[in-house]
Amino acid sequence: MMSLTLEGVVLIGALGLIVIGALGMAISNHLFRMLLALVLAESGANLLIVLSGYRVGASAPILGFGDPTAPMVDPVPQVLVLTAIVIGVGVQALAVALLLKVYRVYGTLNVRELRDRMDADVATAAGVEADASQDAPAGERPLPPVPAHASVGSGGFGRRGPVPFPPQSDERRP
Amino acid sequence: MRNLASLLFAGGLAFLLLTLLSQLAFGTPPMRVGSEILAVAPGEVGAANLVTAILLGYRGFDTLGELAILFAAATAAGVVLGRRRDDARRDPPGGEVLRTGADLLFPLLVVVGFYVIAHGHLTPGGGFQGGVILAAAFFVALLAQPARHLSHGLILWIEGLAGAAFILIGIWALVASGDFLAPLLGPGRMGELLSAGTLPLLSLAIGLKVGAELAGIMAHIADAEAPDT
Amino acid sequence: MTTWVALVVVVLMLASALAVLLLRSFVAAVAATAVVGLGLTVLFVLMRAPDVAMTEAAVGAGLSGVILALALRRLGLWRIEDNGRGDGDA
């Protein structure tokens, strides 16, 4: 059993924030919640950097308060974090601006819907048919045979449906 | 399935970081730069707050880079959001209590902001903290009365002049002592308001620049059009 | 003594960090982010970093929350809850 020290406790806190932030960015479906998770991870990183300059039993790096002969904590990590926090809020505001713009153009912040709509936009700009499923094999790869109960005329590039092979829809291929 | 994979990933990340970082000796920093600076800074710079001494003296160039990043972020936010249309709908103004409270709070916040900036070399505080407080002062007023206009032109001028002042002080130090952003005018007597050479001036420039930039960003976001809900 | 204060603050902070991910209301999630910022402020003070604590108090608990809340207002997510599928903005 590890003994409970201040730096150990704070280390757990910093790591917890980083991991929760990374997890949130991985599992969120909503861009705004991703932004919140990013803020959490950034806070955890800042805490970790300040922790690296901590010295047990030392005083704050300001002269004129307390015992002048006592050791001081390392001030360099504090300086780095000081600017990083303010930069962080600037970057956060930039992210908010981008979210506003995305919402104005696409009308949603859900990651999956956004991907679908962006795909549709790209396909429209390229002048190709947009509704090809991502799961359907592309190009000239052979496809599994059509089950017997599939009626002859119903093949085609449906959203989820299987593409019949060999037959009757060859002329549709580019 | 995807969530399970993400959970596994997070667990692995936690294990990896914990294993790596538990090897380090937290609580007894091995960095030599910090101890060197702690030893020489009081005599060289004359600022009681050693964090400010490093921020504006030993790592002043780094701080200039950070200001450039903040400027880029603010400019990009402005470019992305664009100008507001004249016929766009505004938020309704806040109630009587909110407006009166914001008006009362405004001068107090401005005074606190400038106090924090001016005493940055003596007590905890400095340009970045005071700048954030200044931005908050202007933004509270804007939130209480959305129809009130925050002049983007004035913000741009303050921002530009403050940034130019920071660089000019740096060039002055370059000419006078041979090092960019080296503290000038002598350390003075530690603990007095007018001490630590040019550090208070740099602090004031940073405070005005950060405050103007953050206030500008927030005014841009506040100016964005709300959806019809 | 200081260690126990830090322990309580860390537990509170991690709990609100989890709440950011789990709460369905976006306004509540933004408030939980501000709670994380306040916990960080206390930890910075315990780490003998008063300058950083001051910045974090002004930014993490104040300005950042205001920016995020304003973004919610502008995105129209102010009253709408995330229904778990992430399409609470419809």
GROMACS .gro file of C-alpha atoms in nm:
model
  493
    1MET     CA    1   0.000   0.000   0.000
    2MET     CA    2   0.146   0.325  -0.116
    3SER     CA    3   0.150   0.592   0.149
    4LEU     CA    4  -0.072   0.889   0.081
    5THR     CA    5   0.129   1.191  -0.024
    6LEU     CA    6   0.018   1.522  -0.169
    7GLU     CA    7   0.202   1.472  -0.497
    8GLY     CA    8   0.061   1.121  -0.533
    9VAL     CA    9  -0.294   1.243  -0.487
   10VAL     CA   10  -0.248   1.527  -0.733
   11LEU     CA   11  -0.084   1.291  -0.982
   12ILE     CA   12  -0.392   1.068  -0.967
   13GLY     CA   13  -0.611   1.375  -1.023
   14ALA     CA   14  -0.411   1.493  -1.324
   15LEU     CA   15  -0.402   1.148  -1.483
   16GLY     CA   16  -0.773   1.102  -1.416
   17LEU     CA   17  -0.853   1.428  -1.592
   18ILE     CA   18  -0.639   1.340  -1.893
   19VAL     CA   19  -0.789   0.992  -1.925
   20ILE     CA   20  -1.147   1.112  -1.878
   21GLY     CA   21  -1.087   1.382  -2.138
   22ALA     CA   22  -0.940   1.136  -2.389
   23LEU     CA   23  -1.223   0.891  -2.326
   24GLY     CA   24  -1.480   1.166  -2.371
   25MET     CA   25  -1.327   1.272  -2.702
   26ALA     CA   26  -1.334   0.909  -2.818
   27ILE     CA   27  -1.691   0.818  -2.727
   28SER     CA   28  -1.877   1.147  -2.776
   29ASN     CA   29  -2.119   1.173  -3.063
   30HIS     CA   30  -2.170   1.542  -3.021
   31LEU     CA   31  -1.910   1.801  -3.116
   32PHE     CA   32  -1.990   2.027  -2.821
   33ARG     CA   33  -1.932   1.746  -2.572
   34MET     CA   34  -1.605   1.673  -2.751
   35LEU     CA   35  -1.503   2.034  -2.689
   36LEU     CA   36  -1.584   1.995  -2.317
   37ALA     CA   37  -1.374   1.677  -2.304
   38LEU     CA   38  -1.088   1.864  -2.472
   39VAL     CA   39  -1.108   2.130  -2.200
   40LEU     CA   40  -1.086   1.858  -1.934
   41ALA     CA   41  -0.782   1.693  -2.091
   42GLU     CA   42  -0.609   2.029  -2.123
   43SER     CA   43  -0.668   2.104  -1.753
   44GLY     CA   44  -0.520   1.769  -1.660
   45ALA     CA   45  -0.207   1.837  -1.866
   46ASN     CA   46  -0.165   2.177  -1.700
   47LEU     CA   47  -0.196   2.021  -1.354
   48LEU     CA   48   0.065   1.761  -1.444
   49ILE     CA   49   0.315   2.026  -1.557
   50VAL     CA   50   0.272   2.229  -1.239
   51LEU     CA   51   0.310   1.910  -1.035
   52SER     CA   52   0.648   1.847  -1.199
   53GLY     CA   53   0.784   2.164  -1.037
   54TYR     CA   54   0.651   2.095  -0.688
   55ARG     CA   55   0.904   2.054  -0.407
   56VAL     CA   56   0.800   1.903  -0.078
   57GLY     CA   57   0.793   2.158   0.203
   58ALA     CA   58   0.890   2.450  -0.020
   59SER     CA   59   0.722   2.791  -0.037
   60ALA     CA   60   0.571   2.983  -0.326
   61PRO     CA   61   0.823   3.156  -0.557
   62ILE     CA   62   0.752   3.503  -0.421
   63LEU     CA   63   1.004   3.691  -0.208
   64GLY     CA   64   0.896   3.881   0.098
   65PHE     CA   65   0.649   3.632   0.239
   66GLY     CA   66   0.762   3.389   0.504
   67ASP     CA   67   1.107   3.255   0.571
   68PRO     CA   68   1.358   3.390   0.316
   69THR     CA   69   1.591   3.096   0.360
   70ALA     CA   70   1.330   2.828   0.289
   71PRO     CA   71   1.353   2.655  -0.050
   72MET     CA   72   1.110   2.751  -0.323
   73VAL     CA   73   0.920   2.543  -0.575
   74ASP     CA   74   1.045   2.545  -0.933
   75PRO     CA   75   0.888   2.851  -1.101
   76VAL     CA   76   0.958   2.759  -1.465
   77PRO     CA   77   0.670   2.506  -1.506
   78GLN     CA   78   0.438   2.759  -1.344
   79VAL     CA   79   0.530   3.017  -1.606
   80LEU     CA   80   0.464   2.770  -1.886
   81VAL     CA   81   0.122   2.678  -1.746
   82LEU     CA   82   0.032   3.041  -1.680
   83THR     CA   83   0.051   3.123  -2.049
   84ALA     CA   84  -0.092   2.787  -2.153
   85ILE     CA   85  -0.415   2.851  -1.963
   86VAL     CA   86  -0.475   3.184  -2.135
   87ILE     CA   87  -0.384   3.036  -2.474
   88GLY     CA   88  -0.624   2.754  -2.392
   89VAL     CA   89  -0.918   2.987  -2.351
   90GLY     CA   90  -0.829   3.155  -2.681
   91VAL     CA   91  -0.821   2.822  -2.861
   92GLN     CA   92  -1.146   2.726  -2.693
   93ALA     CA   93  -1.309   3.042  -2.825
   94LEU     CA   94  -1.179   2.960  -3.173
   95ALA     CA   95  -1.332   2.612  -3.145
   96VAL     CA   96  -1.662   2.765  -3.040
   97ALA     CA   97  -1.649   2.991  -3.345
   98LEU     CA   98  -1.591   2.690  -3.570
   99LEU     CA   99  -1.880   2.503  -3.403
  100LEU     CA  100  -2.109   2.800  -3.466
  101LYS     CA  101  -2.009   2.805  -3.830
  102VAL     CA  102  -2.058   2.427  -3.871
  103TYR     CA  103  -2.398   2.451  -3.707
  104ARG     CA  104  -2.499   2.736  -3.934
  105VAL     CA  105  -2.399   2.545  -4.248
  106TYR     CA  106  -2.508   2.188  -4.164
  107GLY     CA  107  -2.773   2.238  -3.900
  108THR     CA  108  -2.642   1.966  -3.671
  109LEU     CA  109  -2.348   1.889  -3.447
  110ASN     CA  110  -2.396   1.514  -3.434
  111VAL     CA  111  -2.080   1.355  -3.570
  112ARG     CA  112  -2.253   1.080  -3.773
  113GLU     CA  113  -2.510   1.307  -3.931
  114LEU     CA  114  -2.235   1.556  -4.007
  115ARG     CA  115  -2.033   1.287  -4.182
  116ASP     CA  116  -2.329   1.182  -4.393
  117ARG     CA  117  -2.410   1.537  -4.493
  118MET     CA  118  -2.049   1.618  -4.571
  119ASP     CA  119  -2.023   1.303  -4.784
  120ALA     CA  120  -2.334   1.408  -4.969
  121ASP     CA  121  -2.190   1.753  -5.024
  122VAL     CA  122  -1.862   1.615  -5.153
  123ALA     CA  123  -2.046   1.376  -5.385
  124THR     CA  124  -2.263   1.656  -5.517
  125ALA     CA  125  -1.960   1.873  -5.581
  126ALA     CA  126  -1.792   1.584  -5.762
  127GLY     CA  127  -2.105   1.515  -5.966
  128VAL     CA  128  -2.147   1.150  -5.869
  129GLU     CA  129  -2.433   0.960  -5.721
  130ALA     CA  130  -2.434   1.025  -5.348
  131ASP     CA  131  -2.624   0.738  -5.201
  132ALA     CA  132  -2.367   0.460  -5.234
  133SER     CA  133  -2.329   0.295  -4.899
  134GLN     CA  134  -1.991   0.303  -4.733
  135ASP     CA  135  -2.030  -0.066  -4.664
  136ALA     CA  136  -2.073  -0.168  -5.030
  137PRO     CA  137  -1.759  -0.286  -5.206
  138ALA     CA  138  -1.638  -0.043  -5.467
  139GLY     CA  139  -1.508  -0.100  -5.817
  140GLU     CA  140  -1.510  -0.429  -6.003
  141ARG     CA  141  -1.468  -0.664  -5.710
  142PRO     CA  142  -1.689  -0.974  -5.738
  143LEU     CA  143  -1.993  -0.969  -5.517
  144PRO     CA  144  -2.168  -1.262  -5.352
  145PRO     CA  145  -2.441  -1.422  -5.559
  146VAL     CA  146  -2.790  -1.293  -5.521
  147PRO     CA  147  -3.021  -1.515  -5.316
  148ALA     CA  148  -3.290  -1.686  -5.515
  149HIS     CA  149  -3.574  -1.489  -5.368
  150ALA     CA  150  -3.437  -1.156  -5.484
  151SER     CA  151  -3.652  -1.047  -5.774
  152VAL     CA  152  -3.479  -0.969  -6.100
  153GLY     CA  153  -3.563  -0.603  -6.140
  154SER     CA  154  -3.494  -0.486  -5.787
  155GLY     CA  155  -3.115  -0.473  -5.801
  156GLY     CA  156  -2.915  -0.158  -5.814
  157PHE     CA  157  -2.713   0.064  -5.598
  158GLY     CA  158  -2.953   0.083  -5.308
  159ARG     CA  159  -2.840   0.232  -4.982
  160ARG     CA  160  -2.792  -0.096  -4.801
  161GLY     CA  161  -2.903  -0.357  -5.049
  162PRO     CA  162  -2.672  -0.611  -5.210
  163VAL     CA  163  -2.568  -0.545  -5.566
  164PRO     CA  164  -2.664  -0.836  -5.789
  165PHE     CA  165  -2.389  -1.013  -5.974
  166PRO     CA  166  -2.324  -1.106  -6.258
  167PRO     CA  167  -2.610  -0.979  -6.446
  168GLN     CA  168  -2.847  -0.730  -6.566
  169SER     CA  169  -2.718  -0.416  -6.403
  170ASP     CA  170  -2.383  -0.411  -6.582
  171GLU     CA  171  -2.479  -0.125  -6.802
  172ARG     CA  172  -2.528   0.097  -6.498
  173ARG     CA  173  -2.167   0.075  -6.399
  174PRO     CA  174  -1.953   0.361  -6.509
  175MET     CA  175  -1.879  -0.225  -2.928
  176ARG     CA  176  -1.720   0.107  -3.008
  177ASN     CA  177  -1.772   0.219  -2.651
  178LEU     CA  178  -1.610  -0.098  -2.521
  179ALA     CA  179  -1.308  -0.039  -2.742
  180SER     CA  180  -1.289   0.319  -2.617
  181LEU     CA  181  -1.307   0.205  -2.256
  182LEU     CA  182  -1.027  -0.042  -2.318
  183PHE     CA  183  -0.825   0.234  -2.481
  184ALA     CA  184  -0.879   0.463  -2.183
  185GLY     CA  185  -0.781   0.190  -1.939
  186GLY     CA  186  -0.467   0.119  -2.135
  187LEU     CA  187  -0.381   0.488  -2.151
  188ALA     CA  188  -0.430   0.524  -1.775
  189PHE     CA  189  -0.210   0.219  -1.707
  190LEU     CA  190   0.061   0.341  -1.943
  191LEU     CA  191   0.072   0.694  -1.804
  192LEU     CA  192   0.062   0.572  -1.444
  193THR     CA  193   0.347   0.329  -1.507
  194LEU     CA  194   0.557   0.591  -1.682
  195LEU     CA  195   0.494   0.873  -1.440
  196SER     CA  196   0.523   0.675  -1.119
  197GLN     CA  197   0.893   0.631  -1.208
  198LEU     CA  198   0.948   1.004  -1.182
  199ALA     CA  199   1.045   1.169  -0.856
  200PHE     CA  200   0.765   1.412  -0.798
  201GLY     CA  201   0.823   1.640  -0.504
  202THR     CA  202   1.196   1.676  -0.564
  203PRO     CA  203   1.229   1.843  -0.905
  204PRO     CA  204   1.559   1.761  -1.071
  205MET     CA  205   1.549   2.063  -1.305
  206ARG     CA  206   1.858   2.277  -1.270
  207VAL     CA  207   1.732   2.579  -1.465
  208GLY     CA  208   1.474   2.656  -1.199
  209SER     CA  209   1.720   2.654  -0.912
  210GLU     CA  210   1.969   2.866  -1.108
  211ILE     CA  211   1.703   3.126  -1.181
  212LEU     CA  212   1.586   3.123  -0.819
  213ALA     CA  213   1.942   3.196  -0.711
  214VAL     CA  214   2.021   3.484  -0.948
  215ALA     CA  215   1.682   3.641  -1.025
  216PRO     CA  216   1.634   3.856  -0.709
  217GLY     CA  217   1.959   4.043  -0.771
  218GLU     CA  218   1.935   4.067  -1.150
  219VAL     CA  219   1.571   4.159  -1.206
  220GLY     CA  220   1.452   4.292  -0.874
  221ALA     CA  221   1.098   4.156  -0.892
  222ALA     CA  222   0.961   4.001  -0.575
  223ASN     CA  223   0.736   3.773  -0.780
  224LEU     CA  224   0.985   3.541  -0.945
  225VAL     CA  225   0.719   3.397  -1.177
  226THR     CA  226   0.677   3.740  -1.334
  227ALA     CA  227   1.054   3.781  -1.348
  228ILE     CA  228   1.078   3.464  -1.557
  229LEU     CA  229   0.768   3.536  -1.762
  230LEU     CA  230   0.886   3.881  -1.875
  231GLY     CA  231   1.260   3.866  -1.817
  232TYR     CA  232   1.418   3.528  -1.875
  233ARG     CA  233   1.147   3.391  -2.104
  234GLY     CA  234   1.018   3.716  -2.252
  235PHE     CA  235   1.065   3.595  -2.609
  236ASP     CA  236   0.857   3.289  -2.530
  237THR     CA  237   0.583   3.515  -2.394
  238LEU     CA  238   0.592   3.712  -2.718
  239GLY     CA  239   0.531   3.386  -2.902
  240GLU     CA  240   0.235   3.306  -2.678
  241LEU     CA  241   0.090   3.650  -2.749
  242ALA     CA  242   0.127   3.577  -3.120
  243ILE     CA  243  -0.068   3.251  -3.077
  244LEU     CA  244  -0.344   3.430  -2.890
  245PHE     CA  245  -0.354   3.695  -3.161
  246ALA     CA  246  -0.382   3.426  -3.429
  247ALA     CA  247  -0.666   3.256  -3.242
  248ALA     CA  248  -0.854   3.583  -3.197
  249THR     CA  249  -0.809   3.679  -3.561
  250ALA     CA  250  -0.918   3.336  -3.680
  251ALA     CA  251  -1.231   3.348  -3.464
  252GLY     CA  252  -1.314   3.688  -3.610
  253VAL     CA  253  -1.258   3.565  -3.966
  254VAL     CA  254  -1.466   3.250  -3.914
  255LEU     CA  255  -1.760   3.429  -3.760
  256GLY     CA  256  -1.752   3.726  -3.993
  257ARG     CA  257  -1.950   4.045  -3.960
  258ARG     CA  258  -2.298   4.051  -3.820
  259ARG     CA  259  -2.586   4.145  -4.046
  260ASP     CA  260  -2.761   4.465  -3.951
  261ASP     CA  261  -3.104   4.304  -3.941
  262ALA     CA  262  -3.000   4.014  -3.719
  263ARG     CA  263  -3.207   3.958  -3.408
  264ARG     CA  264  -3.049   4.056  -3.077
  265ASP     CA  265  -3.093   3.902  -2.736
  266PRO     CA  266  -3.342   4.081  -2.514
  267PRO     CA  267  -3.177   4.302  -2.250
  268GLY     CA  268  -3.141   4.170  -1.896
  269GLY     CA  269  -3.370   4.272  -1.613
  270GLU     CA  270  -3.336   4.583  -1.397
  271VAL     CA  271  -3.143   4.406  -1.121
  272LEU     CA  272  -2.901   4.248  -1.367
  273ARG     CA  273  -2.836   4.575  -1.550
  274THR     CA  274  -2.783   4.776  -1.230
  275GLY     CA  275  -2.558   4.506  -1.090
  276ALA     CA  276  -2.350   4.499  -1.406
  277ASP     CA  277  -2.317   4.879  -1.403
  278LEU     CA  278  -2.205   4.869  -1.039
  279LEU     CA  279  -1.962   4.586  -1.105
  280PHE     CA  280  -1.797   4.742  -1.411
  281PRO     CA  281  -1.576   5.008  -1.243
  282LEU     CA  282  -1.482   4.770  -0.962
  283LEU     CA  283  -1.371   4.504  -1.208
  284VAL     CA  284  -1.170   4.755  -1.410
  285VAL     CA  285  -0.993   4.879  -1.095
  286VAL     CA  286  -0.918   4.523  -0.982
  287GLY     CA  287  -0.788   4.438  -1.327
  288PHE     CA  288  -0.548   4.731  -1.337
  289TYR     CA  289  -0.441   4.666  -0.975
  290VAL     CA  290  -0.354   4.307  -1.060
  291ILE     CA  291  -0.161   4.422  -1.369
  292ALA     CA  292   0.029   4.697  -1.186
  293HIS     CA  293   0.133   4.478  -0.892
  294GLY     CA  294   0.232   4.181  -1.104
  295HIS     CA  295   0.599   4.210  -1.007
  296LEU     CA  296   0.524   4.227  -0.632
  297THR     CA  297   0.235   3.991  -0.560
  298PRO     CA  298   0.066   3.706  -0.750
  299GLY     CA  299  -0.082   3.850  -1.063
  300GLY     CA  300   0.042   4.019  -1.376
  301GLY     CA  301  -0.054   4.092  -1.730
  302PHE     CA  302  -0.232   3.769  -1.815
  303GLN     CA  303  -0.449   3.755  -1.502
  304GLY     CA  304  -0.533   4.125  -1.507
  305GLY     CA  305  -0.609   4.110  -1.878
  306VAL     CA  306  -0.859   3.831  -1.823
  307ILE     CA  307  -1.027   4.033  -1.546
  308LEU     CA  308  -1.044   4.339  -1.774
  309ALA     CA  309  -1.203   4.132  -2.049
  310ALA     CA  310  -1.455   3.998  -1.798
  311ALA     CA  311  -1.540   4.354  -1.691
  312PHE     CA  312  -1.631   4.458  -2.044
  313PHE     CA  313  -1.808   4.135  -2.113
  314VAL     CA  314  -2.036   4.150  -1.808
  315ALA     CA  315  -2.158   4.488  -1.928
  316LEU     CA  316  -2.216   4.347  -2.276
  317LEU     CA  317  -2.407   4.046  -2.144
  318ALA     CA  318  -2.641   4.257  -1.933
  319GLN     CA  319  -2.723   4.490  -2.222
  320PRO     CA  320  -2.672   4.314  -2.556
  321ALA     CA  321  -2.781   4.618  -2.751
  322ARG     CA  322  -2.482   4.813  -2.622
  323HIS     CA  323  -2.216   4.825  -2.887
  324LEU     CA  324  -1.858   4.724  -2.819
  325SER     CA  325  -1.646   4.904  -3.077
  326HIS     CA  326  -1.439   4.655  -3.272
  327GLY     CA  327  -1.227   4.935  -3.414
  328LEU     CA  328  -1.127   5.059  -3.069
  329ILE     CA  329  -1.045   4.704  -2.958
  330LEU     CA  330  -0.823   4.658  -3.264
  331TRP     CA  331  -0.639   4.982  -3.191
  332ILE     CA  332  -0.575   4.895  -2.824
  333GLU     CA  333  -0.458   4.548  -2.922
  334GLY     CA  334  -0.225   4.674  -3.193
  335LEU     CA  335  -0.075   4.952  -2.982
  336ALA     CA  336  -0.016   4.720  -2.686
  337GLY     CA  337   0.150   4.458  -2.903
  338ALA     CA  338   0.366   4.722  -3.070
  339ALA     CA  339   0.463   4.861  -2.729
  340PHE     CA  340   0.577   4.517  -2.613
  341ILE     CA  341   0.796   4.473  -2.921
  342LEU     CA  342   0.928   4.830  -2.904
  343ILE     CA  343   1.037   4.785  -2.542
  344GLY     CA  344   1.210   4.467  -2.652
  345ILE     CA  345   1.392   4.647  -2.935
  346TRP     CA  346   1.485   4.930  -2.699
  347ALA     CA  347   1.647   4.670  -2.473
  348LEU     CA  348   1.817   4.519  -2.777
  349VAL     CA  349   1.974   4.854  -2.864
  350ALA     CA  350   2.058   4.954  -2.507
  351SER     CA  351   2.193   4.631  -2.362
  352GLY     CA  352   2.233   4.391  -2.653
  353ASP     CA  353   1.963   4.143  -2.549
  354PHE     CA  354   1.607   4.141  -2.677
  355LEU     CA  355   1.359   4.211  -2.394
  356ALA     CA  356   1.630   4.232  -2.128
  357PRO     CA  357   1.507   4.428  -1.823
  358LEU     CA  358   1.624   4.788  -1.834
  359LEU     CA  359   1.633   5.083  -1.592
  360GLY     CA  360   1.790   4.885  -1.309
  361PRO     CA  361   1.623   4.664  -1.053
  362GLY     CA  362   1.536   4.940  -0.808
  363ARG     CA  363   1.438   4.867  -0.449
  364MET     CA  364   1.254   4.539  -0.420
  365GLY     CA  365   0.900   4.567  -0.292
  366GLU     CA  366   0.827   4.916  -0.427
  367LEU     CA  367   0.570   4.977  -0.695
  368LEU     CA  368   0.824   5.141  -0.928
  369SER     CA  369   1.089   4.874  -0.929
  370ALA     CA  370   1.207   4.585  -1.147
  371GLY     CA  371   1.289   4.812  -1.442
  372THR     CA  372   1.071   4.770  -1.748
  373LEU     CA  373   0.874   4.473  -1.616
  374PRO     CA  374   0.568   4.679  -1.510
  375LEU     CA  375   0.553   4.838  -1.856
  376LEU     CA  376   0.566   4.500  -2.027
  377SER     CA  377   0.305   4.375  -1.785
  378LEU     CA  378   0.075   4.665  -1.874
  379ALA     CA  379   0.121   4.598  -2.246
  380ILE     CA  380   0.039   4.228  -2.201
  381GLY     CA  381  -0.262   4.309  -1.986
  382LEU     CA  382  -0.411   4.550  -2.239
  383LYS     CA  383  -0.342   4.314  -2.528
  384VAL     CA  384  -0.488   4.004  -2.361
  385GLY     CA  385  -0.788   4.197  -2.234
  386ALA     CA  386  -0.862   4.351  -2.574
  387GLU     CA  387  -0.820   4.019  -2.754
  388LEU     CA  388  -1.044   3.817  -2.523
  389ALA     CA  389  -1.307   4.092  -2.513
  390GLY     CA  390  -1.295   4.104  -2.894
  391ILE     CA  391  -1.340   3.727  -2.929
  392MET     CA  392  -1.633   3.725  -2.689
  393ALA     CA  393  -1.796   4.022  -2.856
  394HIS     CA  394  -1.768   3.832  -3.187
  395ILE     CA  395  -1.932   3.523  -3.039
  396ALA     CA  396  -2.200   3.734  -2.874
  397ASP     CA  397  -2.265   3.903  -3.209
  398ALA     CA  398  -2.322   3.572  -3.386
  399GLU     CA  399  -2.680   3.511  -3.486
  400ALA     CA  400  -2.892   3.290  -3.266
  401PRO     CA  401  -3.104   3.023  -3.435
  402ASP     CA  402  -3.477   3.076  -3.427
  403THR     CA  403  -3.580   2.882  -3.121
  404MET     CA  404  -0.392   1.758   0.662
  405THR     CA  405  -0.314   1.919   0.326
  406THR     CA  406  -0.311   1.574   0.173
  407TRP     CA  407  -0.665   1.507   0.290
  408VAL     CA  408  -0.787   1.839   0.152
  409ALA     CA  409  -0.622   1.749  -0.179
  410LEU     CA  410  -0.783   1.405  -0.170
  411VAL     CA  411  -1.133   1.548  -0.120
  412VAL     CA  412  -1.080   1.804  -0.395
  413VAL     CA  413  -0.943   1.544  -0.638
  414VAL     CA  414  -1.239   1.313  -0.577
  415LEU     CA  415  -1.482   1.602  -0.627
  416MET     CA  416  -1.297   1.710  -0.942
  417LEU     CA  417  -1.291   1.366  -1.101
  418ALA     CA  418  -1.658   1.315  -1.016
  419SER     CA  419  -1.754   1.636  -1.192
  420ALA     CA  420  -1.528   1.544  -1.484
  421LEU     CA  421  -1.726   1.222  -1.521
  422ALA     CA  422  -2.045   1.422  -1.485
  423VAL     CA  423  -1.937   1.635  -1.783
  424LEU     CA  424  -1.948   1.322  -1.996
  425LEU     CA  425  -2.259   1.165  -1.843
  426LEU     CA  426  -2.498   1.455  -1.782
  427ARG     CA  427  -2.762   1.486  -2.049
  428SER     CA  428  -2.821   1.857  -2.016
  429PHE     CA  429  -2.551   2.065  -2.184
  430VAL     CA  430  -2.594   2.354  -1.942
  431ALA     CA  431  -2.528   2.118  -1.650
  432ALA     CA  432  -2.222   1.983  -1.832
  433VAL     CA  433  -2.081   2.334  -1.873
  434ALA     CA  434  -2.144   2.400  -1.503
  435ALA     CA  435  -1.957   2.078  -1.420
  436THR     CA  436  -1.664   2.202  -1.631
  437ALA     CA  437  -1.655   2.515  -1.416
  438VAL     CA  438  -1.652   2.295  -1.103
  439VAL     CA  439  -1.347   2.115  -1.243
  440GLY     CA  440  -1.183   2.456  -1.289
  441LEU     CA  441  -1.252   2.549  -0.926
  442GLY     CA  442  -1.104   2.220  -0.803
  443LEU     CA  443  -0.795   2.285  -1.014
  444THR     CA  444  -0.763   2.628  -0.854
  445VAL     CA  445  -0.753   2.474  -0.505
  446LEU     CA  446  -0.496   2.218  -0.620
  447PHE     CA  447  -0.275   2.491  -0.771
  448VAL     CA  448  -0.281   2.675  -0.439
  449LEU     CA  449  -0.179   2.355  -0.260
  450MET     CA  450   0.103   2.312  -0.514
  451ARG     CA  451   0.234   2.656  -0.410
  452ALA     CA  452   0.151   2.818  -0.744
  453PRO     CA  453  -0.055   3.128  -0.657
  454ASP     CA  454  -0.006   3.291  -0.999
  455VAL     CA  455  -0.138   2.988  -1.182
  456ALA     CA  456  -0.424   2.954  -0.934
  457MET     CA  457  -0.525   3.314  -1.000
  458THR     CA  458  -0.525   3.259  -1.375
  459GLU     CA  459  -0.721   2.936  -1.344
  460ALA     CA  460  -0.978   3.103  -1.116
  461ALA     CA  461  -1.030   3.384  -1.363
  462VAL     CA  462  -1.026   3.166  -1.674
  463GLY     CA  463  -1.138   2.815  -1.581
  464ALA     CA  464  -1.415   2.905  -1.342
  465GLY     CA  465  -1.517   3.234  -1.504
  466LEU     CA  466  -1.438   3.323  -1.862
  467SER     CA  467  -1.435   2.972  -2.005
  468GLY     CA  468  -1.774   2.890  -1.856
  469VAL     CA  469  -1.917   3.213  -1.991
  470ILE     CA  470  -1.785   3.143  -2.342
  471LEU     CA  471  -1.923   2.789  -2.341
  472ALA     CA  472  -2.260   2.899  -2.204
  473LEU     CA  473  -2.281   3.172  -2.465
  474ALA     CA  474  -2.202   2.915  -2.731
  475LEU     CA  475  -2.489   2.700  -2.602
  476ARG     CA  476  -2.720   2.997  -2.632
  477ARG     CA  477  -2.606   3.063  -2.988
  478LEU     CA  478  -2.630   2.697  -3.086
  479GLY     CA  479  -2.984   2.668  -2.954
  480LEU     CA  480  -2.885   2.391  -2.712
  481TRP     CA  481  -2.980   2.598  -2.410
  482ARG     CA  482  -3.289   2.405  -2.310
  483ILE     CA  483  -3.255   2.091  -2.517
  484GLU     CA  484  -3.113   1.778  -2.366
  485ASP     CA  485  -2.877   1.536  -2.528
  486ASN     CA  486  -3.082   1.221  -2.560
  487GLY     CA  487  -2.781   0.992  -2.557
  488ARG     CA  488  -2.764   0.953  -2.934
  489GLY     CA  489  -2.600   1.288  -2.971
  490ASP     CA  490  -2.872   1.442  -3.184
  491GLY     CA  491  -3.020   1.667  -2.922
  492ASP     CA  492  -2.989   1.964  -3.150
  493ALA     CA  493  -3.266   1.875  -3.390
   0.00000   0.00000   0.00000
